[in-house]
Amino acid sequence: MADKTILFLASDQQSLDILKKNIFEPAGYRVLFCDSRQKAEITVQDEKVDIIILEKRIKGLDSLEIAASLIKRYPAIPLILLAPQTEDPDIVLKALRIGATDCIISPFSQELLLDSIQNGLRRADVWKTWARAQTREHLKTLQERINEMETLAKMGQSVTSYLDLDQVLSAVVKSTVELTGAEEGTLLLLDDESGDLYMRASLNFRDEFVRTFRLPIKDTLAGQVIQTGKPFIFDKETPEKIKTNYMVLSLVYVPLLIKERVIGVLGVDNRTNNTPFKHYHVELMSAMANYAAIAIENARLYTHTQVERNKLETILTNVGDGVIVVNSEGKLVLINPSAIAYLGLNGKEYINKPVHQIIQNEELVRALQGESLISKQRIEISTDTGQTFLTTITPIPEVGRTATFQDITHLKDLDRLKSDFVQTVSHDLRSPLTAILGYVELIERAGNINKRQKEYIRRVYVSLNNISNLINNLLDLGRIEAGFDTQKELVPIRVIIKHASDGLKHLIEEKKQTLLLDIPEDLPLVYGNPVRLRQMFNNLLENAYKYTLSGGHIVVSATTEAEQILIQITDNGIGIPTADQPYVFDKLYRARNATSEVSGSGLGLSIVRSIIENHGGRYWFDSTIDQGTTFTVVLPVAGG
Ligand code: ADP
């Protein structure tokens, strides 16, 4: 027992010196001295102490208490108490109770002390060997658990990283067999059609057996697991032909659950090995079964998504309308063959490229890259091939924007034919109409007519005037739409509005309405056709006058903003019903509250719209029934 270290705790070194010289050193022990508990604790921490000897007489302190606290802190170090004879007769009992290895009453023989020390050291050795063995055992179990956890974690990764279901399921079975130490593993799935179980993956089964394996649900263990949704563990001593279709000594089946529905079982078994499976194997296998279930569900969802995607792709490929999808960064996400053909694209790679690199039409590019995510936008696109497309741009939150192209070339052609027809008819009607008007005027001059005849002639005259206005409007509209008004010059809008309002002055006064012009003198010039611009203001002012009751107010105001002139014509008239608002700019449309007493053909606003568009302007209106209407016209400043 040489080279062992004794920690000697006493009040003074005197008693130690004798022991050291006579007993400890001859026996080969190294001795460290401490005179307080604190010092003893520091020494134990710093040095390798094998045994503690504590002398009962420590000045002013209860040495039993010190011994108890040291034993508590360092239970692996044996402690011997040395007590004087005169002490408490129960001291030995008390010392042993607190866990001291021995208690020696002085005077004692040299042999007794050495014996006690050796005893203590031996016990400590036995204890240490036992503790080491225990630790090794625990470490082994811990390592096994860590390995299991690692396998489970790896399985988790495989499930998400492999898309090949066969690979994942084979890995699940293989890992399950490894983790449980089984001889064989199977993954049985329910065949929805036959209702039987078939082997979807396996380990250590013959191929032929796997291929032909079929297990009914009724009266089989796997079937029982399917029906109850609960795991099953079988480990009887005697081999028994249980309904597994093969002989096993022990077996575990756990259910494969998808949203509480059992779709199959994961099983392991032993045919020759007698080691039974443990209950924690069931837990491990349940975790594995979960992975398999997730992989199966993922694969199902993936196939489903793939099928849906293929369907969608087929639809998009075959649909006559062009479709483009652009993401929020303005990059192309989807373009179907029709869109490629319509836009005359001849590149190869479109996906993920910025839309401006692919599409030439600036207006379309701007609309697809636009900021606003709220409103739909419609634009007409004419291509070099003479086709016209109505393109609807729809913002889709969290995706970007889609553009759909509808070929409206035939509608445009029809519209043109219709306009041509209307133009020809209007033109041809104008000459006879002028002749009729002339003759009606002449009737009165040709001789006496009575009062009634006079009234009839007046009515004919009014009606003829209405027809003549309608025809003139139709001809105007045709000309404006055809873009014949190419004569443009710098136009002072203020003067134009003034002339238009002067033309209506007497009518407005007759109806006791007020007209206020609030137009700054330095309003910039507009580059446009003065006749048409006057016609536009005329129509808007005439409407304000017509659809406002006697005594009403009309205000025309103008401001300049960012190279644009904004003109507003406001009245406090009858307003436009909400249901009619989207259509009032359509040809021949009159709102339901425009009574027949108010003359009109429904062409005025169509002309206004065409003139504004011809001048690169914008327009809109706000109207509230019985409160009034404000029409806003925005025209670009000349040279702006
Ligand atoms: P109309 O010849 O009937 O006035 P317009 O094309 O000028 O035709 O206007 C179309 C319709 O819009 C009108 O019939 C009328 O119902 C409505 N409307 C236009 N301006 C106003 C207005 N200032 N107040 C109320 N309704 C209006």
XYZ file of C-alpha atoms and ligand atoms in Angstrom:
667
model
C 0.000 0.000 0.000
C 3.013 2.207 -0.360
C 2.830 5.471 -2.353
C -0.615 6.160 -0.938
C -1.342 9.549 0.550
C -2.867 10.113 3.963
C -4.502 13.387 4.833
C -4.087 13.900 8.537
C -6.478 16.382 10.081
C -5.617 17.418 13.676
C -5.310 20.515 15.934
C -1.542 20.415 15.986
C 1.216 18.621 14.309
C 2.612 17.196 17.552
C 0.578 14.005 17.526
C 1.226 13.575 13.826
C 4.982 13.799 14.161
C 5.052 10.733 16.414
C 2.692 8.755 14.160
C 4.518 9.805 11.060
C 7.879 8.803 12.346
C 6.794 5.546 13.958
C 4.010 4.288 11.756
C 3.243 6.112 8.470
C 6.678 6.660 7.018
C 8.032 3.215 7.824
C 4.952 1.805 6.103
C 5.668 3.975 3.060
C 2.743 6.410 3.272
C 2.975 10.022 2.257
C 1.289 12.284 4.806
C -0.282 15.723 4.332
C -1.229 17.740 7.394
C -4.188 20.095 7.797
C -5.536 21.780 10.937
C -8.954 22.858 9.636
C -11.791 21.555 7.500
C -11.309 24.299 4.879
C -7.643 23.388 4.441
C -8.586 19.720 4.276
C -11.088 20.401 1.478
C -8.565 22.429 -0.520
C -5.974 19.666 -0.138
C -8.413 16.969 -1.261
C -9.198 18.994 -4.351
C -5.553 19.769 -5.188
C -3.804 16.539 -4.242
C -4.560 12.911 -4.782
C -5.691 11.897 -1.276
C -6.317 8.181 -0.675
C -7.438 8.195 2.935
C -8.345 10.763 5.582
C -7.434 10.337 9.273
C -9.162 12.756 11.586
C -8.130 13.269 15.176
C -11.071 13.695 17.466
C -9.606 16.590 19.380
C -9.735 19.565 17.120
C -9.772 22.813 18.999
C -13.226 24.201 19.663
C -14.833 22.181 16.858
C -17.066 19.170 16.628
C -14.848 16.683 14.812
C -17.816 14.327 14.162
C -19.517 17.092 12.248
C -16.337 17.736 10.227
C -16.032 14.025 9.496
C -19.682 13.839 8.383
C -19.280 16.769 6.008
C -16.065 15.365 4.466
C -17.671 11.932 3.983
C -20.636 13.565 2.334
C -18.461 15.530 -0.074
C -15.934 12.762 -0.820
C -17.748 9.443 -0.329
C -15.067 7.518 -2.245
C -12.269 8.467 0.201
C -12.200 6.302 3.383
C -12.115 8.223 6.667
C -10.746 6.966 10.000
C -11.547 8.736 13.272
C -9.025 8.684 16.156
C -10.732 9.294 19.504
C -9.310 9.425 23.066
C -10.448 6.833 25.604
C -12.036 9.392 27.884
C -14.482 10.337 25.160
C -18.106 9.581 24.767
C -18.589 5.754 25.110
C -20.849 5.780 22.000
C -18.270 7.475 19.798
C -17.535 4.332 17.730
C -21.215 3.820 16.994
C -21.703 7.469 16.098
C -18.641 7.445 13.802
C -19.822 4.372 11.939
C -23.303 5.837 11.611
C -22.047 8.913 9.795
C -20.167 6.634 7.417
C -16.600 6.595 8.793
C -14.613 3.540 7.730
C -13.328 2.994 11.273
C -13.052 4.605 14.701
C -9.920 3.829 16.756
C -9.786 4.595 20.491
C -6.389 5.603 21.789
C -4.141 4.332 23.015
C -3.922 2.000 20.085
C -1.272 -0.278 18.734
C 0.714 0.442 15.633
C -0.685 -2.690 13.980
C -4.241 -1.679 14.708
C -3.852 1.646 12.970
C -2.033 0.177 9.968
C -4.615 -2.558 9.739
C -7.404 -0.032 9.784
C -5.705 2.058 7.080
C -5.208 -0.956 4.841
C -8.757 -2.042 5.385
C -10.030 1.374 4.406
C -7.884 1.473 1.290
C -9.004 -2.003 0.256
C -12.634 -1.054 0.645
C -12.053 2.068 -1.397
C -10.448 -0.061 -4.105
C -13.369 -2.461 -4.188
C -15.763 0.454 -4.360
C -13.821 2.099 -7.189
C -13.688 -1.120 -9.220
C -17.418 -1.545 -8.806
C -18.079 2.090 -9.743
C -15.887 1.759 -12.830
C -17.723 -1.383 -13.913
C -21.054 0.325 -13.372
C -19.955 3.375 -15.327
C -18.726 1.174 -18.165
C -22.055 -0.591 -18.224
C -23.979 2.695 -18.226
C -21.719 4.132 -20.872
C -22.342 1.123 -23.068
C -26.097 1.543 -22.746
C -25.709 5.271 -23.314
C -23.617 4.674 -26.423
C -26.266 2.288 -27.697
C -28.940 4.916 -27.126
C -26.793 7.535 -28.875
C -26.335 5.165 -31.819
C -30.075 4.622 -31.960
C -30.730 8.351 -31.829
C -28.175 8.924 -34.571
C -29.810 6.261 -36.740
C -33.201 7.848 -36.127
C -31.850 11.308 -36.951
C -30.190 9.980 -40.127
C -33.456 8.334 -41.078
C -35.233 11.665 -40.584
C -32.789 13.298 -42.976
C -33.160 10.532 -45.551
C -36.921 10.850 -45.489
C -36.693 14.492 -46.441
C -33.754 14.239 -48.803
C -34.597 11.149 -50.911
C -37.443 11.460 -53.304
C -37.217 7.792 -54.217
C -39.717 5.993 -52.000
C -38.147 2.536 -52.535
C -34.845 3.835 -51.264
C -36.385 5.399 -48.136
C -38.482 2.368 -47.246
C -35.566 -0.045 -47.721
C -33.455 2.212 -45.498
C -36.210 2.235 -42.854
C -36.389 -1.579 -42.794
C -32.600 -1.949 -42.774
C -32.170 0.519 -39.881
C -35.006 -1.101 -37.951
C -33.356 -4.509 -38.268
C -30.025 -3.034 -37.158
C -31.501 -1.187 -34.198
C -33.445 -4.135 -32.881
C -30.795 -6.741 -33.656
C -33.427 -8.756 -35.506
C -32.831 -11.308 -38.228
C -35.451 -10.064 -40.678
C -37.505 -6.964 -41.302
C -40.600 -6.232 -43.365
C -42.757 -3.317 -44.294
C -46.227 -4.491 -45.174
C -48.708 -2.179 -46.848
C -52.413 -2.500 -47.296
C -53.494 -3.084 -50.883
C -56.590 -0.908 -51.238
C -58.030 -3.085 -54.001
C -57.663 -6.598 -52.565
C -57.636 -5.566 -48.895
C -54.568 -7.849 -48.342
C -51.137 -6.899 -47.098
C -48.173 -7.047 -49.455
C -44.448 -6.635 -48.787
C -43.393 -3.154 -49.864
C -39.843 -3.425 -48.472
C -37.908 -6.132 -46.665
C -34.533 -7.303 -45.437
C -33.206 -10.857 -45.513
C -36.242 -12.388 -47.230
C -35.918 -14.282 -50.489
C -36.945 -12.247 -53.544
C -39.423 -14.862 -54.685
C -41.036 -14.921 -51.235
C -41.312 -11.112 -51.208
C -42.910 -11.049 -54.654
C -45.582 -13.613 -53.887
C -46.188 -12.635 -50.272
C -49.831 -11.870 -49.538
C -51.332 -11.767 -46.053
C -55.028 -11.354 -45.332
C -56.112 -9.039 -42.551
C -58.484 -11.514 -41.020
C -57.000 -13.704 -38.256
C -53.428 -12.547 -38.730
C -51.172 -10.668 -36.349
C -50.389 -7.973 -38.875
C -54.106 -7.712 -39.574
C -54.732 -7.310 -35.853
C -52.247 -4.407 -35.777
C -53.987 -2.859 -38.790
C -57.369 -3.181 -37.138
C -56.420 -2.017 -33.643
C -53.742 0.491 -34.605
C -51.692 -0.857 -31.667
C -48.197 -2.442 -31.736
C -47.784 -6.154 -31.109
C -44.847 -7.943 -29.472
C -44.543 -11.713 -29.549
C -41.774 -13.667 -27.797
C -42.993 -16.984 -26.510
C -40.491 -19.640 -25.639
C -41.724 -22.218 -28.129
C -41.676 -21.600 -31.852
C -45.172 -21.416 -33.132
C -46.619 -21.045 -36.582
C -48.439 -17.845 -35.930
C -50.189 -16.293 -38.881
C -47.256 -14.533 -40.386
C -46.884 -16.983 -43.250
C -43.532 -18.037 -41.856
C -42.159 -19.542 -38.633
C -40.795 -17.131 -36.068
C -39.493 -17.286 -32.529
C -40.124 -13.676 -31.706
C -41.649 -10.790 -33.567
C -42.669 -7.127 -33.252
C -45.211 -5.333 -35.441
C -45.910 -1.602 -35.195
C -48.596 0.232 -37.170
C -47.852 2.749 -39.939
C -50.177 5.660 -39.314
C -51.120 8.532 -41.607
C -53.508 10.969 -39.974
C -54.722 8.262 -37.573
C -55.399 5.854 -40.454
C -53.378 2.625 -40.419
C -51.913 1.985 -43.858
C -49.539 -0.858 -43.020
C -47.160 -2.391 -40.489
C -43.448 -2.357 -39.880
C -42.180 -5.670 -38.487
C -39.035 -7.439 -37.331
C -38.615 -11.076 -36.351
C -36.189 -13.791 -35.351
C -36.413 -17.286 -36.702
C -33.351 -18.844 -35.048
C -32.155 -16.318 -32.504
C -33.859 -16.785 -29.168
C -33.203 -13.299 -27.764
C -36.583 -11.724 -27.131
C -37.397 -8.193 -28.286
C -37.720 -5.537 -25.598
C -40.441 -2.986 -25.122
C -38.222 -0.073 -25.958
C -37.718 -1.729 -29.382
C -41.401 -1.017 -29.959
C -40.782 2.675 -29.307
C -37.822 2.734 -31.677
C -39.814 0.936 -34.328
C -42.761 3.324 -33.876
C -40.382 6.214 -34.623
C -39.141 4.322 -37.699
C -42.702 3.576 -38.766
C -43.456 7.289 -38.508
C -40.607 8.040 -40.883
C -41.882 5.436 -43.319
C -45.401 6.866 -43.082
C -44.088 10.400 -43.702
C -42.096 9.172 -46.712
C -45.150 7.387 -48.130
C -47.350 10.434 -47.579
C -44.704 12.728 -49.098
C -44.450 10.472 -52.126
C -48.230 10.427 -52.471
C -48.433 14.212 -52.220
C -45.536 14.560 -54.632
C -47.214 12.292 -57.182
C -50.464 14.141 -56.679
C -48.747 17.507 -57.163
C -46.924 16.147 -60.191
C -50.186 14.909 -61.730
C -51.888 18.235 -61.038
C -48.901 20.082 -62.425
C -48.913 17.962 -65.569
C -52.631 18.608 -65.972
C -52.089 22.316 -65.556
C -49.186 22.245 -67.964
C -51.279 20.413 -70.549
C -54.061 22.939 -70.144
C -51.664 25.870 -70.371
C -49.924 24.366 -73.391
C -53.089 23.673 -75.293
C -55.176 26.665 -74.321
C -55.629 29.209 -77.087
C -55.100 32.179 -74.795
C -51.573 33.280 -74.029
C -50.505 33.159 -70.376
C -47.479 34.749 -68.721
C -46.623 34.719 -65.007
C -44.029 37.113 -63.645
C -42.754 37.007 -60.065
C -42.471 40.019 -57.748
C -38.899 40.619 -58.943
C -40.125 41.005 -62.504
C -38.718 37.646 -63.630
C -40.621 35.281 -65.860
C -41.983 32.246 -64.022
C -44.214 30.800 -66.719
C -44.955 31.432 -70.365
C -47.135 29.150 -72.467
C -46.649 28.368 -76.173
C -49.577 30.613 -77.204
C -47.985 33.612 -75.468
C -44.638 32.810 -77.122
C -46.359 32.687 -80.516
C -48.447 35.844 -79.950
C -45.452 37.876 -78.854
C -43.380 36.513 -81.727
C -40.624 35.335 -79.376
C -37.893 33.171 -80.807
C -35.525 32.666 -77.885
C -35.038 29.373 -76.116
C -34.757 30.108 -72.430
C -37.356 32.395 -70.910
C -37.804 31.175 -67.361
C -36.187 33.229 -64.605
C -35.147 35.992 -66.978
C -36.175 39.613 -66.379
C -39.318 40.292 -68.361
C -37.854 43.400 -70.056
C -35.154 41.243 -71.652
C -37.773 39.085 -73.311
C -40.757 41.238 -74.151
C -40.409 44.219 -76.490
C -43.750 45.918 -75.862
C -42.909 48.636 -73.356
C -46.456 49.157 -72.145
C -46.801 45.466 -71.368
C -43.421 45.325 -69.639
C -44.357 48.347 -67.517
C -47.684 46.786 -66.575
C -45.986 43.502 -65.641
C -43.364 45.241 -63.537
C -45.809 47.824 -62.125
C -45.956 48.714 -58.472
C -49.670 48.494 -57.855
C -50.745 45.137 -56.528
C -54.373 46.011 -56.278
C -56.028 46.631 -59.552
C -56.444 44.675 -62.743
C -55.227 46.356 -65.857
C -56.319 45.851 -69.470
C -54.277 46.877 -72.436
C -54.636 46.269 -76.137
C -51.543 45.060 -77.915
C -51.158 45.111 -81.683
C -48.463 42.940 -83.173
C -46.468 43.199 -86.402
C -48.537 40.352 -87.790
C -51.616 42.580 -87.649
C -53.162 40.763 -84.711
C -54.692 42.546 -81.735
C -54.727 41.081 -78.248
C -56.634 42.146 -75.205
C -54.144 41.650 -72.403
C -55.401 41.463 -68.849
C -52.786 41.943 -66.156
C -53.842 40.621 -62.781
C -51.756 41.019 -59.619
C -51.581 37.823 -57.565
C -50.473 38.422 -53.964
C -47.293 36.511 -52.998
C -46.753 35.399 -56.611
C -46.457 38.472 -58.786
C -48.532 39.175 -61.870
C -50.180 37.228 -64.636
C -50.934 38.443 -68.121
C -53.486 36.659 -70.264
C -53.697 37.359 -73.985
C -56.965 37.056 -75.797
C -56.910 37.286 -79.552
C -59.503 39.959 -80.386
C -58.379 40.533 -83.980
C -61.696 39.286 -85.360
C -63.628 41.515 -82.942
C -61.529 44.476 -84.008
C -62.210 43.648 -87.659
C -65.918 43.417 -86.940
C -65.800 46.708 -85.068
C -64.036 48.309 -87.994
C -66.616 46.888 -90.427
C -69.409 48.155 -88.212
C -67.847 51.612 -87.979
C -67.332 51.692 -91.740
C -70.938 50.722 -92.233
C -72.171 53.355 -89.766
C -69.930 55.929 -91.426
C -71.243 55.131 -94.910
C -74.866 55.100 -93.803
C -74.427 58.318 -91.820
C -72.718 59.947 -94.721
C -75.397 58.841 -97.166
C -78.169 59.980 -94.830
C -76.727 63.442 -94.417
C -77.553 64.784 -97.909
C -81.245 63.762 -97.985
C -81.569 64.959 -94.393
C -80.187 68.371 -95.304
C -82.648 68.468 -98.207
C -85.595 67.566 -95.899
C -84.516 70.228 -93.400
C -84.378 72.799 -96.251
C -87.849 71.905 -97.482
C -89.318 71.949 -93.975
C -87.975 75.471 -93.583
C -89.499 76.408 -96.944
C -93.039 75.140 -96.093
C -93.786 78.203 -93.940
C -92.666 80.531 -96.691
C -94.709 78.776 -99.346
C -98.082 79.971 -98.107
C -100.430 80.273 -95.159
C -100.405 77.533 -92.562
C -102.594 77.250 -89.523
C -101.427 77.069 -85.869
C -101.614 73.318 -85.638
C -99.613 72.862 -88.847
C -97.028 75.276 -87.452
C -96.670 73.194 -84.310
C -96.261 70.001 -86.338
C -93.626 71.637 -88.519
C -91.752 72.683 -85.349
C -91.795 69.127 -84.022
C -90.568 67.747 -87.362
C -87.806 70.366 -87.276
C -86.694 69.422 -83.728
C -86.645 65.723 -84.574
C -84.747 66.336 -87.795
C -82.226 68.402 -85.834
C -81.751 65.538 -83.368
C -81.172 63.092 -86.232
C -78.789 65.523 -87.866
C -76.846 65.902 -84.555
C -76.684 62.144 -84.170
C -75.369 61.724 -87.693
C -72.802 64.489 -87.207
C -71.682 62.918 -83.950
C -71.380 59.489 -85.582
C -69.333 60.929 -88.412
C -67.134 62.823 -85.941
C -66.566 59.747 -83.849
C -65.648 57.741 -86.919
C -63.143 60.363 -87.963
C -61.588 60.696 -84.508
C -61.341 56.948 -84.007
C -59.797 56.497 -87.424
C -57.132 58.999 -86.349
C -57.838 61.481 -89.141
C -57.345 64.442 -86.779
C -53.656 64.730 -87.342
C -53.605 68.509 -87.462
C -52.225 69.548 -84.136
C -50.873 72.813 -82.801
C -50.117 74.558 -79.506
C -53.483 75.194 -77.934
C -54.291 77.566 -75.008
C -56.757 75.449 -73.041
C -57.998 78.470 -71.097
C -59.233 80.130 -74.298
C -60.786 76.905 -75.576
C -62.774 76.417 -72.354
C -63.852 80.066 -72.457
C -65.194 79.698 -76.015
C -66.992 76.471 -75.167
C -68.640 78.059 -72.122
C -69.578 81.211 -74.084
C -71.402 78.986 -76.570
C -73.592 77.634 -73.796
C -73.985 80.880 -71.874
C -77.520 81.727 -73.014
C -78.793 78.202 -72.307
C -77.250 78.251 -68.826
C -78.771 81.636 -68.107
C -82.155 80.476 -69.367
C -82.027 77.635 -66.843
C -80.952 80.087 -64.116
C -77.781 78.111 -63.503
C -74.438 79.647 -62.523
C -71.194 78.828 -64.313
C -67.883 79.610 -62.623
C -64.563 79.346 -64.440
C -61.589 78.982 -62.102
C -58.725 78.754 -64.573
C -55.297 80.319 -63.948
C -54.181 82.708 -66.640
C -50.763 81.134 -66.955
C -52.126 77.671 -67.669
C -49.551 76.022 -69.964
C -50.306 75.200 -73.609
C -51.345 71.801 -74.844
C -50.289 70.274 -78.138
C -53.535 69.243 -79.807
C -56.359 69.765 -82.238
C -58.243 72.953 -81.134
C -61.503 71.972 -82.827
C -61.619 68.608 -81.138
C -60.537 69.976 -77.772
C -63.336 72.521 -77.946
C -65.754 69.750 -78.923
C -64.627 67.775 -75.876
C -65.198 70.653 -73.408
C -68.416 71.466 -75.158
C -69.757 67.957 -74.618
C -68.711 67.918 -70.960
C -70.183 71.380 -70.282
C -73.358 70.559 -72.160
C -73.793 67.411 -70.080
C -73.249 69.407 -66.876
C -75.906 71.866 -68.041
C -78.326 69.158 -69.254
C -78.114 66.909 -66.190
C -78.319 69.720 -63.605
C -81.652 71.124 -62.521
C -82.640 74.810 -62.886
C -80.787 77.024 -60.462
C -77.843 74.559 -60.204
C -74.125 75.353 -60.225
C -71.367 74.406 -62.618
C -67.682 74.987 -61.890
C -64.758 74.509 -64.263
C -61.329 74.511 -62.594
C -57.844 73.802 -63.863
C -54.440 73.212 -62.244
C -51.021 72.128 -63.410
C -49.243 69.219 -61.808
C -46.049 67.459 -62.902
C -46.201 68.439 -66.584
C -49.918 67.722 -66.738
C -52.968 69.926 -66.814
C -55.829 68.710 -64.682
C -59.249 70.122 -65.631
C -62.370 69.415 -63.594
C -65.981 70.090 -64.590
C -68.190 69.848 -61.516
C -71.952 70.130 -61.302
C -74.502 69.618 -58.560
C -76.912 67.795 -60.827
C -78.730 64.480 -60.873
C -75.568 62.318 -60.764
C -74.986 58.960 -62.450
C -76.366 55.778 -60.842
C -73.548 53.474 -59.675
C -74.782 50.631 -61.901
C -74.479 52.823 -65.018
C -71.104 54.322 -64.191
C -68.918 51.683 -65.943
C -70.784 52.162 -69.252
C -71.361 55.905 -69.746
C -68.322 56.189 -72.044
C -69.700 53.414 -74.283
C -71.306 54.380 -77.572
C -75.043 55.157 -77.467
C -75.268 54.463 -73.729
C -77.504 56.641 -71.586
C -77.885 56.241 -67.824
C -81.297 55.139 -66.552
C -81.985 58.521 -64.913
C -81.418 60.409 -68.207
C -85.070 60.966 -69.129
C -86.256 61.386 -72.689
C -87.041 65.057 -71.896
C -83.306 65.643 -71.848
C -82.162 65.324 -75.433
C -79.135 63.209 -76.160
C -77.865 60.319 -78.220
C -75.358 58.702 -75.837
C -72.445 59.576 -78.101
C -71.127 62.701 -76.307
C -68.885 60.907 -73.802
C -67.645 58.401 -76.436
C -66.415 61.394 -78.426
C -64.861 62.877 -75.252
C -63.046 59.596 -74.593
C -61.702 59.291 -78.132
C -60.477 62.899 -78.152
C -58.698 62.514 -74.790
C -57.057 59.256 -75.893
C -55.965 60.905 -79.145
C -54.250 63.572 -77.065
C -52.447 61.096 -74.794
C -54.584 62.130 -71.827
C -56.497 60.360 -69.057
C -59.992 60.798 -67.628
C -62.233 59.668 -64.828
C -65.244 60.869 -62.916
C -66.827 60.815 -59.479
C -70.558 60.927 -59.225
C -73.143 60.649 -56.487
C -76.766 60.336 -57.342
C -78.771 63.549 -56.665
C -75.621 65.326 -55.498
C -73.603 65.874 -58.624
C -70.753 64.801 -60.839
C -67.139 65.802 -61.383
C -65.437 64.865 -64.639
C -61.641 65.075 -64.562
C -59.546 65.386 -67.712
C -55.752 65.193 -67.600
C -53.810 66.430 -70.640
C -50.046 66.488 -71.061
C -48.417 69.924 -71.150
C -46.971 70.717 -74.599
C -43.293 69.716 -74.756
C -43.566 68.194 -71.233
P -75.985 62.033 -73.899
O -76.054 62.437 -75.299
O -77.059 61.110 -73.465
O -75.770 63.140 -72.953
P -73.285 61.228 -73.277
O -72.427 60.184 -73.934
O -72.812 62.613 -73.283
O -74.726 61.038 -73.831
O -73.432 60.753 -71.795
C -73.810 59.420 -71.543
C -74.708 59.363 -70.310
O -73.964 59.726 -69.156
C -75.822 60.377 -70.349
O -76.914 59.856 -71.037
C -76.106 60.572 -68.869
O -76.963 59.543 -68.420
C -74.771 60.404 -68.226
N -74.116 61.701 -67.923
C -73.148 62.293 -68.643
N -72.763 63.455 -68.030
C -73.503 63.567 -66.900
C -73.591 64.540 -65.836
N -72.792 65.610 -65.805
N -74.490 64.331 -64.864
C -75.271 63.229 -64.877
N -75.249 62.275 -65.849
C -74.376 62.459 -66.843
